[in-house]
Short mmCIF file of C-alpha atoms and ligand atoms in Angstrom, two decimals:
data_model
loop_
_atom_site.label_atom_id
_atom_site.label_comp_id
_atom_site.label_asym_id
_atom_site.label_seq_id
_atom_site.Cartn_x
_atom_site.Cartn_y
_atom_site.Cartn_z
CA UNK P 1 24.46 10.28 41.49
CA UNK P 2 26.20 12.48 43.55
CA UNK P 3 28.31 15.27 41.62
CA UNK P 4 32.23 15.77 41.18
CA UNK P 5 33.28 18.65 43.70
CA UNK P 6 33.90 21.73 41.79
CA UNK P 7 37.50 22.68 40.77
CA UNK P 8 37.28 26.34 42.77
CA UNK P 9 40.75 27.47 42.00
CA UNK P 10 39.73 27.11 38.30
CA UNK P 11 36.02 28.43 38.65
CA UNK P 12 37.50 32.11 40.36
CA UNK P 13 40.48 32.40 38.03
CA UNK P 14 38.11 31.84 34.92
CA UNK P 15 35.62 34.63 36.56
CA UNK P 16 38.21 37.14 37.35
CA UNK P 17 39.15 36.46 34.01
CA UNK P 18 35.65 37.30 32.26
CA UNK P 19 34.90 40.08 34.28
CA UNK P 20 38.09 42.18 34.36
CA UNK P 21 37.75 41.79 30.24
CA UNK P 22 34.19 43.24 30.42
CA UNK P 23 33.30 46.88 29.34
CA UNK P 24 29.55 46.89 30.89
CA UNK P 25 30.67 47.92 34.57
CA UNK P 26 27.56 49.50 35.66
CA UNK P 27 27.53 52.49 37.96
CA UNK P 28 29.13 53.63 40.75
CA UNK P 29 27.14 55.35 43.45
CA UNK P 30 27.06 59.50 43.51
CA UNK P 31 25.08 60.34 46.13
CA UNK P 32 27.53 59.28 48.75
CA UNK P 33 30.54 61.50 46.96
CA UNK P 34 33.20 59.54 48.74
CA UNK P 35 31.62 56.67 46.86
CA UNK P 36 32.07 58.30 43.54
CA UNK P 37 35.88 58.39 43.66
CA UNK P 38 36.09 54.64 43.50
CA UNK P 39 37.54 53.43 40.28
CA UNK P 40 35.25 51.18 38.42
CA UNK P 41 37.60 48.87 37.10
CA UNK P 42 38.01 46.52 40.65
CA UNK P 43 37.04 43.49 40.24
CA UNK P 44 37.19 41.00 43.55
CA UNK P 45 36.51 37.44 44.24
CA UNK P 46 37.09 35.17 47.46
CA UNK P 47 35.29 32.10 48.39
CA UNK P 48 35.90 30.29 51.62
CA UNK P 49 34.74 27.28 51.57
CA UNK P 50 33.39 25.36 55.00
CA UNK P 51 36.91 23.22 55.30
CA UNK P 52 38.43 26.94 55.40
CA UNK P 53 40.16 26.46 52.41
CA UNK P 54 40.26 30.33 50.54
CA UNK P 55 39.98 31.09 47.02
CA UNK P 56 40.44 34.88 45.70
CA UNK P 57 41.21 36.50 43.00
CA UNK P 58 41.55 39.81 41.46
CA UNK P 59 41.30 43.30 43.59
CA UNK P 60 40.41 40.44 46.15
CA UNK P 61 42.73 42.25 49.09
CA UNK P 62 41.58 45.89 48.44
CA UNK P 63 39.17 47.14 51.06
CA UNK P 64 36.08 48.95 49.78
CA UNK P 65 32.79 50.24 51.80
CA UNK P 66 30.18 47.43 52.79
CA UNK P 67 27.89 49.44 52.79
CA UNK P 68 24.16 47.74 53.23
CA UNK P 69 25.94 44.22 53.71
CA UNK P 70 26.84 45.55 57.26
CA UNK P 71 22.34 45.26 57.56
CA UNK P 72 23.28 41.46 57.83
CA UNK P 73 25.71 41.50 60.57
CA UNK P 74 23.23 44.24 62.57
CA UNK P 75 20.42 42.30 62.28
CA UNK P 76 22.24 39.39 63.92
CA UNK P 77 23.42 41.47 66.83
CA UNK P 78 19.44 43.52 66.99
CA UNK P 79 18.19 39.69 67.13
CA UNK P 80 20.44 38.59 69.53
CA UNK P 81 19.66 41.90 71.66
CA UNK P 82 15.98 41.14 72.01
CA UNK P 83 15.24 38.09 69.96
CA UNK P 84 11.90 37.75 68.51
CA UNK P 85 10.83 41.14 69.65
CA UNK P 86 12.30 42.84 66.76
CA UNK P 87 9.58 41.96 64.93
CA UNK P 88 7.58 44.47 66.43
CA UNK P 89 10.06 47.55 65.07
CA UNK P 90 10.86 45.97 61.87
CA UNK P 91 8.62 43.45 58.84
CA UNK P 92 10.11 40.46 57.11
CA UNK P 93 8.32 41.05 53.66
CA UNK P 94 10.14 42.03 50.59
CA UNK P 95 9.73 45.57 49.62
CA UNK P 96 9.24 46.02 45.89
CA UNK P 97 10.32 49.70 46.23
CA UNK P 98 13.53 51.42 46.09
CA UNK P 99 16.31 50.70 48.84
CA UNK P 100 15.70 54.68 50.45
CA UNK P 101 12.15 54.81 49.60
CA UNK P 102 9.85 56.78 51.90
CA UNK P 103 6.50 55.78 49.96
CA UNK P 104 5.40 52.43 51.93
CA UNK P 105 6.79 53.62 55.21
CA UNK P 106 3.39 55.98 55.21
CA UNK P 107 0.82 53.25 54.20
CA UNK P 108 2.48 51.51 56.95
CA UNK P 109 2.43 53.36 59.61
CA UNK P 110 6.13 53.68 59.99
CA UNK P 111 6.98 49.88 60.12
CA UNK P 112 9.95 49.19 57.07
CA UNK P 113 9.21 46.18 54.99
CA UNK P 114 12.15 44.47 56.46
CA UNK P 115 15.13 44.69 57.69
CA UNK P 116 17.73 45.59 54.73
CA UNK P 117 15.89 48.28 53.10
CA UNK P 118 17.22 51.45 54.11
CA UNK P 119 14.57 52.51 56.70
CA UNK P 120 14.79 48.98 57.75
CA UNK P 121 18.39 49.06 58.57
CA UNK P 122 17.76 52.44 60.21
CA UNK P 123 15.18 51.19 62.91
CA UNK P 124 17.28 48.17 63.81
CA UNK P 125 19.91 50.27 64.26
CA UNK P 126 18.24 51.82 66.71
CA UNK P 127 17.10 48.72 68.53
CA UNK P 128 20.82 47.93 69.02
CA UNK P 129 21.46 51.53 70.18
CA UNK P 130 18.82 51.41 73.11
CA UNK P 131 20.38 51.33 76.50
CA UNK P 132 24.24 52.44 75.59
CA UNK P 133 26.03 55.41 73.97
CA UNK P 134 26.19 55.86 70.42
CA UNK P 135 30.43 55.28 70.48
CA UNK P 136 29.98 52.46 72.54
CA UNK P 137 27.33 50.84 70.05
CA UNK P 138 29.62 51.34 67.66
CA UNK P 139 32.93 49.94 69.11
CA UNK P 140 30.38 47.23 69.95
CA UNK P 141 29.16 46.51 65.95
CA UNK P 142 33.12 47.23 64.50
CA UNK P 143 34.02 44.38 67.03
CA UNK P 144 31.32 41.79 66.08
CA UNK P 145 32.71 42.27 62.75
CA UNK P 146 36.32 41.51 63.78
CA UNK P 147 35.06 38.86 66.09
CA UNK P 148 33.46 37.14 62.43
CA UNK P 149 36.09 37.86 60.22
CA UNK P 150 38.48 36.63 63.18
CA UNK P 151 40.61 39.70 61.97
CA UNK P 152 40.74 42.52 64.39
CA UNK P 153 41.80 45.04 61.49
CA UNK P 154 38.60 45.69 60.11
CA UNK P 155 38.12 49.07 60.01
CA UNK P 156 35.67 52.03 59.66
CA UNK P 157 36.40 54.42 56.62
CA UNK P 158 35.95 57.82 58.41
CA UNK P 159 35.64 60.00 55.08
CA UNK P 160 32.90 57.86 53.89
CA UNK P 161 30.66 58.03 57.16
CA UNK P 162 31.17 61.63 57.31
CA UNK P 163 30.28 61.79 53.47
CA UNK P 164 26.94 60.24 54.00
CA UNK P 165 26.33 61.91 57.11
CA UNK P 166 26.81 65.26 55.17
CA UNK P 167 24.09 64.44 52.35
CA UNK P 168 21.96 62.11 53.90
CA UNK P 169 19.08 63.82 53.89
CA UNK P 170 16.57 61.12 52.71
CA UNK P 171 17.80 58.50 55.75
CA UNK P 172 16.87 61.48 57.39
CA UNK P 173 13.78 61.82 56.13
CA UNK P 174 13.31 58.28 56.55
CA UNK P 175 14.76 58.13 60.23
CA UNK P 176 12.47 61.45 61.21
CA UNK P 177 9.27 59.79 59.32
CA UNK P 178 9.85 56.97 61.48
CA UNK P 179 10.15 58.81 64.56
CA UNK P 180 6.71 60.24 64.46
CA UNK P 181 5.15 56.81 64.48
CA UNK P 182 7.35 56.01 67.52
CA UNK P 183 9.40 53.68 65.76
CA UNK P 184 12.54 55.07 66.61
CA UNK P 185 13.15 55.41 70.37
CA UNK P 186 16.77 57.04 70.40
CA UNK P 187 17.47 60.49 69.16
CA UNK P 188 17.51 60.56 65.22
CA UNK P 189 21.02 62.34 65.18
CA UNK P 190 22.52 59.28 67.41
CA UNK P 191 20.55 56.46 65.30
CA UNK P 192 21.70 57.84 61.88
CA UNK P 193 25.47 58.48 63.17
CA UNK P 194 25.63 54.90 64.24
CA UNK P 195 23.76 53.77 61.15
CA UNK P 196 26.29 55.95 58.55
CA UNK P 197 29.28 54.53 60.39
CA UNK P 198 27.94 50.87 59.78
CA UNK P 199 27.42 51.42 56.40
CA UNK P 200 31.01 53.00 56.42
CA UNK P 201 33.10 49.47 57.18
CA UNK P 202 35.74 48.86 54.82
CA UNK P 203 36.49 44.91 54.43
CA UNK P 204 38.25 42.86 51.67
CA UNK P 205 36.28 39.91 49.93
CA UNK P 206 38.58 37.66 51.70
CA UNK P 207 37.72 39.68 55.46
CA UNK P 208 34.07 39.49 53.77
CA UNK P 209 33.87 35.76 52.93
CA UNK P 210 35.20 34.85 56.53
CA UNK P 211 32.25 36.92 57.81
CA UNK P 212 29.80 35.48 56.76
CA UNK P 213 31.03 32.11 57.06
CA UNK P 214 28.63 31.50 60.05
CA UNK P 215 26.01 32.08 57.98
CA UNK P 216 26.91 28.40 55.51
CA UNK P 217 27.21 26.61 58.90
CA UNK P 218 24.29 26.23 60.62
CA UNK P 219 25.55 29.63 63.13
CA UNK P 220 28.78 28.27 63.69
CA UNK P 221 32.35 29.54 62.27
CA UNK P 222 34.23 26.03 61.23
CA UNK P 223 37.43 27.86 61.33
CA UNK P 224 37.15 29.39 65.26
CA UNK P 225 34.62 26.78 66.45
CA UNK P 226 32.47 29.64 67.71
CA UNK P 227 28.83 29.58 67.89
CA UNK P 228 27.26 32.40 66.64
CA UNK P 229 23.47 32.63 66.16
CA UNK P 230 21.55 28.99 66.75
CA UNK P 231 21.23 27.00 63.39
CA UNK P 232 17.69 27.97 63.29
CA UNK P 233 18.25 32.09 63.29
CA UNK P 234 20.90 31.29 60.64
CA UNK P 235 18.29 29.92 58.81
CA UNK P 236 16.19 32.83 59.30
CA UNK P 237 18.46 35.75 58.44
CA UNK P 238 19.86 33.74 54.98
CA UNK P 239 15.89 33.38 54.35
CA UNK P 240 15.65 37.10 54.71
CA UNK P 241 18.70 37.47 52.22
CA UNK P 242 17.06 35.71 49.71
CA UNK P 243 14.31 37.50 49.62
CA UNK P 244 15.22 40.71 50.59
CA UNK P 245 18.89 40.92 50.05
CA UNK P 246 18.64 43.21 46.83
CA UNK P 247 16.26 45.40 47.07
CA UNK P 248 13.57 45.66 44.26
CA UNK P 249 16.29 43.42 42.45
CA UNK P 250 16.24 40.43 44.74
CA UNK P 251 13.40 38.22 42.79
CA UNK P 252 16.33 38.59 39.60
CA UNK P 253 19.07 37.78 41.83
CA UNK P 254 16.98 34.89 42.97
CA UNK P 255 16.22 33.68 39.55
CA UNK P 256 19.47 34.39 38.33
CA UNK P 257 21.73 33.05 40.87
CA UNK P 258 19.88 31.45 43.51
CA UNK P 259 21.77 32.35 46.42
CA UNK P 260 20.93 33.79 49.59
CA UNK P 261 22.79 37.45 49.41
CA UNK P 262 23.11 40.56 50.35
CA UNK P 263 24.30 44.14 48.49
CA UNK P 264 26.17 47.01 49.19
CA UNK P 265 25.57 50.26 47.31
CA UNK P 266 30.02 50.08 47.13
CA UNK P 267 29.55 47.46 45.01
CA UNK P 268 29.57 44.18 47.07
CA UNK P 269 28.02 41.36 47.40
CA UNK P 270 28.10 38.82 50.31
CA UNK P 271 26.24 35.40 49.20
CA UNK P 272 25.93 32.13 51.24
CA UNK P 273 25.95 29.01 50.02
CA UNK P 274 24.18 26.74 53.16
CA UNK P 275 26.61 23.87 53.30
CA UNK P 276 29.42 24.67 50.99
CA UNK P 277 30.82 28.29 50.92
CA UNK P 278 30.39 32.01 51.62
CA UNK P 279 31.55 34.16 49.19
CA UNK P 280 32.25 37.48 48.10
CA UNK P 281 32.18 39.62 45.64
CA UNK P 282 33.42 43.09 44.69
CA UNK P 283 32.72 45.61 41.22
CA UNK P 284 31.79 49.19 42.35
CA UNK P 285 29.91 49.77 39.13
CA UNK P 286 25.77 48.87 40.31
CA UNK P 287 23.06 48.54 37.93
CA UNK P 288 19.64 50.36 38.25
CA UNK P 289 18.61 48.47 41.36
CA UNK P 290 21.52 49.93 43.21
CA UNK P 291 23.23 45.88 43.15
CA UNK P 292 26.41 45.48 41.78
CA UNK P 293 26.46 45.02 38.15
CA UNK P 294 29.71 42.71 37.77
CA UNK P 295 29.00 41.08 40.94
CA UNK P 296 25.69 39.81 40.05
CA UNK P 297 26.75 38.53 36.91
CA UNK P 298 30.12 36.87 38.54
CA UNK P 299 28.44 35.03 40.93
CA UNK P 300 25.79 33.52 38.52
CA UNK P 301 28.65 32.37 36.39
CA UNK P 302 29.98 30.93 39.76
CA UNK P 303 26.83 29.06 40.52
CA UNK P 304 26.13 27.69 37.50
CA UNK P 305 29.49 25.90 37.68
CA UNK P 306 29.70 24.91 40.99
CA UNK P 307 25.68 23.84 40.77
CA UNK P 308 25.50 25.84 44.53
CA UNK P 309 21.76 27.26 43.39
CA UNK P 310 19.32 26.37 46.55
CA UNK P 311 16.96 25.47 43.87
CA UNK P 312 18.98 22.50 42.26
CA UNK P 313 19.27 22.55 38.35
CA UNK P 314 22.79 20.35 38.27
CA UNK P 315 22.20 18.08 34.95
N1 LIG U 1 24.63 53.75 53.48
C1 LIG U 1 23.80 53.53 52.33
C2 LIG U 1 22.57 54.37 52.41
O1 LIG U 1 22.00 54.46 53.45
C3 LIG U 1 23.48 52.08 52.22
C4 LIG U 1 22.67 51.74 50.99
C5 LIG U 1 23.17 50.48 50.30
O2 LIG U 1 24.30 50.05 50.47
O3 LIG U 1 22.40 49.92 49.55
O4 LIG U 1 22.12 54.94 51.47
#
């Protein structure tokens, strides 16, 4: 029997709702002190579905810092740099540790888990670097950003690269580690300013959602017509958000809301549902995994009513 499409306008004003009225906000991120400024009260919703039609709600047209969901849209440019041979510089298993930990890096030679831990992120970075300038690889990833958003607005928040670049030493550590196993081929200085300034891209939900829209569509955006990746990388890369969009936290995510998805340490979320919708999500506070706290919980309020899980469960 097939099921009654879910009412969306209802499902993101009821979740705004909930989760503006909540006191448990989680954390927001220190180490990055331009991070710690942000007030932990946001609260930010859009879902665009694959007709294009937009749902949003709350703090949903505030930009805030992407952070680690900027690994996703990387990883799509590092694979469609040199395909398959990314594999070499970068693993595809989930890491169990930490997003910045330095521990498995040494029992394996150098080679990250995969590619949205920290040191992951780092090394593909580096792959897209090869071969150009580190402003031009830049301009090159802000633009891929615009060109998926279809919004050439999308911007880089200067004060928070240069934040991170000021007290990043453990990237460093983890870019340096790296280097001595030949991992990285650039200079470490030119990979990690490329990689900061990534991380630094400030987007709305709504900018977010649109993003990642490729990613519900077999490659393609429904709203430009453009093919992005082939339907079978999209597969690939929301396989690799599932399992390693999260961290140490992505088996609970998972469990919990069954999404393909991917965190930011600013307190987004960018989830795909194959088919149906991308969406995201925005609370600053994070819980211990470094995941936002709110956003984790919004989104499995949002699957269980729209019954969007990849693993069924609709009674
Ligand atoms: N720029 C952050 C870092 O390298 C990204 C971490 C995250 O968003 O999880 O620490």
């Amino acid at each position: 029997m097939s099921q009654p499409e879910p009412d969306l306008a209802a499902i993101v004003r009821d979740v705004v709702a909930d989760m503006h009225a909540r006191e448990d906000r989680g954390t927001v991120a220190t180490y990055i002190p331009e991070l710690a400024n942000v007030d932990p009260g946001y609260f930010g919703l859009a879902i665009v579905d694959v007709a294009g039609n937009v749902y949003a709600g709350g703090d949903c047209a505030v930009p805030f810092s992407i952070q680690s969901i900027s690994k996703v849209f990387t990883l799509t440019l590092a694979l469609g740099r040199i395909g398959d041979r990314l594999w070499r510089y970068v693993g595809r298993e989930p890491s169990g540790n930490r997003f910045n930990s330095i521990v498995q890096l040494e029992h394996e030679a150098g080679v990250p888990r995969n590619p949205f831990i920290n040191a992951g992120a780092i090394a593909v970075t580096d792959v897209i670097l090869s071969g150009r300038q580190p402003r031009e690889t830049l301009g090159e990833i802000l633009r891929f950003v615009q060109f998926l958003a279809d919004d050439a607005t999308v911007s880089i928040d200067k004060d928070v690269a240069d934040s991170e670049k000021r007290t990043g030493y453990r990237n460093s550590a983890l870019a340096n580690y790296m280097k001595s196993f030949g991992v990285i081929q650039n200079s470490v200085d030119y990979t990690l300013g490329v990689y900061f300034h990534h991380c630094a891209i400030a987007m709305t939900c709504e900018q977010l959602a649109r993003a990642g829209l490729f990613l519900s569509c077999n490659g393609t955006n429904p709203l430009t017509g453009l093919s992005v990746v082939s339907a079978e990388r999209a597969r690939r890369i929301n396989a690799l958000m599932l399992t390693c969009g999260h961290y140490d936290g992505s088996g609970e995510f998972a469990y919990r809301v069954g999404l393909p998805g991917k965190s930011g340490v600013g307190g987004g979320i960018l989830a795909i549902a194959p088919g149906k919708a991308s969406i995201a999500v925005w609370s600053p506070g994070l819980d211990e995994a470094g995941n936002s706290h709110l956003g984790r919980i919004a989104l499995e309020e949002l699957t269980r009513r729209t019954g969007w899980s990849i693993f069924g469960g609709v009674s």
